[in-house]
Amino acid sequence: GQNIDQPTEMTATEGAIVQINCTYQTSGFNGLFWYQQHAGEAPTFLSYNVLDGLEEKGRFSSFLSRSKGYSYLLLKELQMKDSASYLCAVNVGGGSQGNLIFGKGTKLSVKP
Amino acid sequence: DTGVSQNPRHKITKRGQNVTFRCDPISEHNRLYWYRQTLGQGPEFLTYFQNEAQLEKSRLLSDRFSAERPKGSFSTLEIQRTEQGDSAMYLCASSLATGRAEAFFGQGTRLTVV
């Protein structure tokens, strides 16, 4: 089976830094994605890791360790608009290497 | 291109009726995904196409669910004999099959079974 785990909820303060962790145990691995989803809206792409290490993109960074089955999303200089659910997704391969499986998401609340 | 389009946006149906949803992906994308999402949960994988071929189907998907992508462009998801437990947001996403291949999502179809 495919297992992707994230904390259910997190709370942080405006201007602070928050790290959202994701661990996975999957039948295959072709890359890991982070998505942001505001309430009532569709998920939107944030970041992608396929090799070990850190990918930085403005206020958002994502880290991957394939040997540990672990990733995190780091959000810096938090803003109120960052209140959303953050979804970790793994391309687990399979037929034509394209099966994309999501975790349950982490609901982040940013407080003033 | 305006992105992934899903129709209808909302559907209310009586238990036992059949419903069909449509998804129009981004035109150059050859991968197309269907997911189901309930409140407070992440998207749950239902099925996935590459061009017109249905390559993966979740074991959670009962025989009442069927999806097609006849010419490798738009896709339809049909639910037969709907049950109250089918009430959810049905999301469609599309991607390229090469490179980073991030999925772009449509706005979803919210199904309510009464």
Short mmCIF file of C-alpha atoms in Angstrom, two decimals:
data_model
loop_
_atom_site.label_atom_id
_atom_site.label_comp_id
_atom_site.label_asym_id
_atom_site.label_seq_id
_atom_site.Cartn_x
_atom_site.Cartn_y
_atom_site.Cartn_z
CA GLY A 1 0.00 0.00 0.00
CA GLN A 2 0.86 3.66 -0.15
CA ASN A 3 1.30 5.64 3.06
CA ILE A 4 1.89 9.39 3.26
CA ASP A 5 1.78 11.01 6.71
CA GLN A 6 1.56 14.66 7.70
CA PRO A 7 0.48 16.43 10.90
CA THR A 8 -3.20 17.26 10.82
CA GLU A 9 -2.98 20.84 12.07
CA MET A 10 -0.36 23.46 12.94
CA THR A 11 -0.53 26.99 14.27
CA ALA A 12 2.09 29.71 13.82
CA THR A 13 2.45 33.46 14.27
CA GLU A 14 2.62 36.06 11.53
CA GLY A 15 6.26 36.78 10.61
CA ALA A 16 7.54 33.49 12.03
CA ILE A 17 8.94 30.37 10.34
CA VAL A 18 7.07 27.05 10.23
CA GLN A 19 8.17 23.60 9.08
CA ILE A 20 5.61 21.06 7.88
CA ASN A 21 6.87 17.48 7.79
CA CYS A 22 5.86 14.64 5.49
CA THR A 23 6.94 11.00 5.71
CA TYR A 24 6.13 8.44 3.06
CA GLN A 25 6.27 4.68 2.49
CA THR A 26 5.33 3.96 -1.10
CA SER A 27 5.76 1.20 -3.65
CA GLY A 28 7.80 3.50 -5.89
CA PHE A 29 9.13 7.06 -6.00
CA ASN A 30 9.34 9.43 -8.96
CA GLY A 31 9.27 12.74 -7.12
CA LEU A 32 7.53 14.59 -4.28
CA PHE A 33 5.28 17.63 -4.61
CA TRP A 34 3.91 20.17 -2.17
CA TYR A 35 0.59 21.87 -2.90
CA GLN A 36 -1.28 24.68 -1.15
CA GLN A 37 -5.07 24.56 -0.87
CA HIS A 38 -7.17 27.42 0.48
CA ALA A 39 -10.60 26.50 1.81
CA GLY A 40 -13.06 25.88 -1.00
CA GLU A 41 -10.43 26.19 -3.72
CA ALA A 42 -8.40 23.79 -5.86
CA PRO A 43 -4.86 22.80 -4.84
CA THR A 44 -2.07 24.85 -6.42
CA PHE A 45 1.51 23.70 -6.97
CA LEU A 46 4.23 24.99 -4.62
CA SER A 47 7.36 22.87 -5.03
CA TYR A 48 8.91 19.69 -6.39
CA ASN A 49 11.82 17.50 -5.20
CA VAL A 50 13.16 14.42 -6.93
CA LEU A 51 16.77 14.47 -5.67
CA ASP A 52 17.94 14.76 -2.06
CA GLY A 53 18.44 18.26 -0.78
CA LEU A 54 16.82 21.63 -0.46
CA GLU A 55 14.90 23.52 -3.14
CA GLU A 56 14.33 27.21 -2.41
CA LYS A 57 11.66 29.37 -4.00
CA GLY A 58 11.14 32.75 -2.40
CA ARG A 59 9.59 32.38 1.06
CA PHE A 60 9.05 28.65 0.49
CA SER A 61 11.67 25.87 0.63
CA SER A 62 11.26 22.13 0.40
CA PHE A 63 13.67 19.40 1.49
CA LEU A 64 13.86 15.74 0.54
CA SER A 65 15.69 12.71 1.95
CA ARG A 66 14.85 9.67 -0.16
CA SER A 67 16.71 7.24 2.12
CA LYS A 68 14.57 8.35 5.07
CA GLY A 69 11.32 8.72 3.13
CA TYR A 70 11.06 12.25 4.49
CA SER A 71 10.33 15.73 3.23
CA TYR A 72 9.53 19.07 4.78
CA LEU A 73 8.10 22.35 3.57
CA LEU A 74 9.54 25.47 5.20
CA LEU A 75 7.57 28.69 5.12
CA LYS A 76 9.38 31.87 6.15
CA GLU A 77 8.07 35.34 7.06
CA LEU A 78 4.58 33.97 7.49
CA GLN A 79 1.69 36.06 6.28
CA MET A 80 -1.99 35.78 7.14
CA LYS A 81 -2.69 34.66 3.57
CA ASP A 82 -0.54 31.57 4.19
CA SER A 83 -3.38 30.13 6.28
CA ALA A 84 -4.33 27.10 4.18
CA SER A 85 -3.93 23.35 3.92
CA TYR A 86 -0.58 22.07 2.69
CA LEU A 87 -0.63 18.78 0.82
CA CYS A 88 2.32 16.44 0.34
CA ALA A 89 2.03 14.26 -2.78
CA VAL A 90 4.26 11.48 -4.11
CA ASN A 91 4.50 10.22 -7.67
CA VAL A 92 4.60 6.51 -6.87
CA GLY A 93 5.33 5.42 -10.43
CA GLY A 94 3.26 2.50 -11.68
CA GLY A 95 1.83 2.45 -15.20
CA SER A 96 3.83 4.90 -17.32
CA GLN A 97 5.32 6.27 -14.09
CA GLY A 98 2.60 8.80 -13.40
CA ASN A 99 0.47 7.77 -10.37
CA LEU A 100 0.24 10.78 -8.00
CA ILE A 101 -0.90 10.04 -4.42
CA PHE A 102 -1.69 12.71 -1.80
CA GLY A 103 -1.40 12.82 1.97
CA LYS A 104 -4.35 14.04 4.05
CA GLY A 105 -2.93 17.55 4.32
CA THR A 106 -1.79 19.85 7.13
CA LYS A 107 -4.08 22.74 8.03
CA LEU A 108 -1.94 25.74 8.91
CA SER A 109 -3.43 28.63 10.86
CA VAL A 110 -1.43 31.86 10.94
CA LYS A 111 -2.31 34.16 13.84
CA PRO A 112 -1.49 37.86 14.25
CA ASP B 1 -5.66 28.14 -22.55
CA THR B 2 -7.66 28.83 -19.40
CA GLY B 3 -6.57 25.80 -17.41
CA VAL B 4 -8.44 22.69 -16.35
CA SER B 5 -12.21 23.04 -16.66
CA GLN B 6 -14.79 20.93 -14.84
CA ASN B 7 -18.54 20.79 -15.36
CA PRO B 8 -20.87 21.06 -13.64
CA ARG B 9 -19.50 22.94 -10.61
CA HIS B 10 -22.31 21.68 -8.41
CA LYS B 11 -24.64 18.69 -8.68
CA ILE B 12 -27.45 17.67 -6.35
CA THR B 13 -28.97 14.29 -7.05
CA LYS B 14 -31.29 11.82 -5.41
CA ARG B 15 -29.92 8.57 -4.06
CA GLY B 16 -30.00 5.88 -6.72
CA GLN B 17 -29.63 8.23 -9.69
CA ASN B 18 -26.69 8.21 -12.08
CA VAL B 19 -24.47 11.26 -12.51
CA THR B 20 -21.76 12.16 -15.01
CA PHE B 21 -19.05 14.79 -14.65
CA ARG B 22 -16.83 16.21 -17.37
CA CYS B 23 -13.22 17.39 -17.25
CA ASP B 24 -11.41 19.32 -19.99
CA PRO B 25 -7.65 19.28 -19.29
CA ILE B 26 -5.00 21.74 -20.41
CA SER B 27 -4.73 21.02 -24.12
CA GLU B 28 -1.14 19.80 -24.34
CA HIS B 29 -1.37 17.63 -21.20
CA ASN B 30 -1.50 13.90 -21.81
CA ARG B 31 -1.99 12.81 -18.19
CA LEU B 32 -5.38 13.20 -16.51
CA TYR B 33 -6.29 12.35 -12.93
CA TRP B 34 -9.55 12.05 -11.00
CA TYR B 35 -9.59 12.52 -7.23
CA ARG B 36 -12.31 12.66 -4.58
CA GLN B 37 -11.98 15.02 -1.63
CA THR B 38 -14.10 15.24 1.51
CA LEU B 39 -13.97 18.03 4.07
CA GLY B 40 -10.69 18.20 5.94
CA GLN B 41 -9.04 15.43 3.92
CA GLY B 42 -6.50 15.38 1.12
CA PRO B 43 -7.46 14.38 -2.43
CA GLU B 44 -8.09 10.62 -2.62
CA PHE B 45 -6.85 9.03 -5.85
CA LEU B 46 -9.55 7.45 -8.01
CA THR B 47 -8.04 6.86 -11.44
CA TYR B 48 -5.48 8.12 -13.92
CA PHE B 49 -5.16 8.23 -17.72
CA GLN B 50 -2.23 8.72 -20.02
CA ASN B 51 -3.70 9.79 -23.34
CA GLU B 52 -6.76 7.55 -23.81
CA ALA B 53 -5.42 4.63 -21.75
CA GLN B 54 -6.67 4.20 -18.18
CA LEU B 55 -3.45 3.10 -16.45
CA GLU B 56 -4.36 2.99 -12.77
CA LYS B 57 -7.59 2.60 -10.86
CA SER B 58 -7.92 2.73 -7.10
CA ARG B 59 -9.02 -0.46 -5.37
CA LEU B 60 -11.31 1.79 -3.37
CA LEU B 61 -13.26 2.55 -6.53
CA SER B 62 -16.37 0.41 -6.63
CA ASP B 63 -17.90 -0.98 -9.80
CA ARG B 64 -20.41 1.89 -9.69
CA PHE B 65 -17.66 4.27 -10.80
CA SER B 66 -16.39 4.40 -14.36
CA ALA B 67 -14.20 6.87 -16.19
CA GLU B 68 -13.40 7.36 -19.85
CA ARG B 69 -11.12 9.50 -21.94
CA PRO B 70 -12.16 8.45 -25.44
CA LYS B 71 -9.87 10.54 -27.62
CA GLY B 72 -7.20 11.42 -25.12
CA SER B 73 -8.67 14.88 -24.59
CA PHE B 74 -11.66 15.43 -22.25
CA SER B 75 -12.67 12.84 -19.68
CA THR B 76 -15.94 11.82 -18.03
CA LEU B 77 -16.52 10.25 -14.63
CA GLU B 78 -19.82 8.44 -14.13
CA ILE B 79 -21.26 7.28 -10.84
CA GLN B 80 -24.14 4.83 -11.09
CA ARG B 81 -26.77 4.28 -8.38
CA THR B 82 -25.41 7.09 -6.24
CA GLU B 83 -25.26 6.67 -2.45
CA GLN B 84 -25.08 9.34 0.26
CA GLY B 85 -21.47 8.34 0.89
CA ASP B 86 -20.61 9.52 -2.63
CA SER B 87 -21.18 13.13 -1.56
CA ALA B 88 -17.81 14.85 -2.00
CA MET B 89 -15.81 17.21 -4.19
CA TYR B 90 -14.60 15.47 -7.35
CA LEU B 91 -11.36 17.01 -8.60
CA CYS B 92 -9.76 16.57 -12.00
CA ALA B 93 -6.11 17.39 -12.67
CA SER B 94 -3.87 17.20 -15.72
CA SER B 95 -0.14 17.19 -16.33
CA LEU B 96 2.54 16.58 -18.90
CA ALA B 97 4.10 13.11 -18.91
CA THR B 98 7.67 14.37 -18.95
CA GLY B 99 9.87 16.53 -16.77
CA ARG B 100 8.57 17.79 -13.45
CA ALA B 101 5.02 16.94 -14.48
CA GLU B 102 3.21 18.87 -11.75
CA ALA B 103 -0.54 18.44 -11.81
CA PHE B 104 -2.83 21.40 -12.44
CA PHE B 105 -6.26 21.13 -10.85
CA GLY B 106 -9.70 22.18 -11.96
CA GLN B 107 -12.13 23.86 -9.56
CA GLY B 108 -13.94 20.59 -8.95
CA THR B 109 -17.52 19.33 -9.06
CA ARG B 110 -19.29 19.27 -5.70
CA LEU B 111 -21.72 16.35 -5.55
CA THR B 112 -24.47 16.19 -2.96
CA VAL B 113 -26.56 13.03 -2.79
CA VAL B 114 -29.86 13.48 -0.94
#
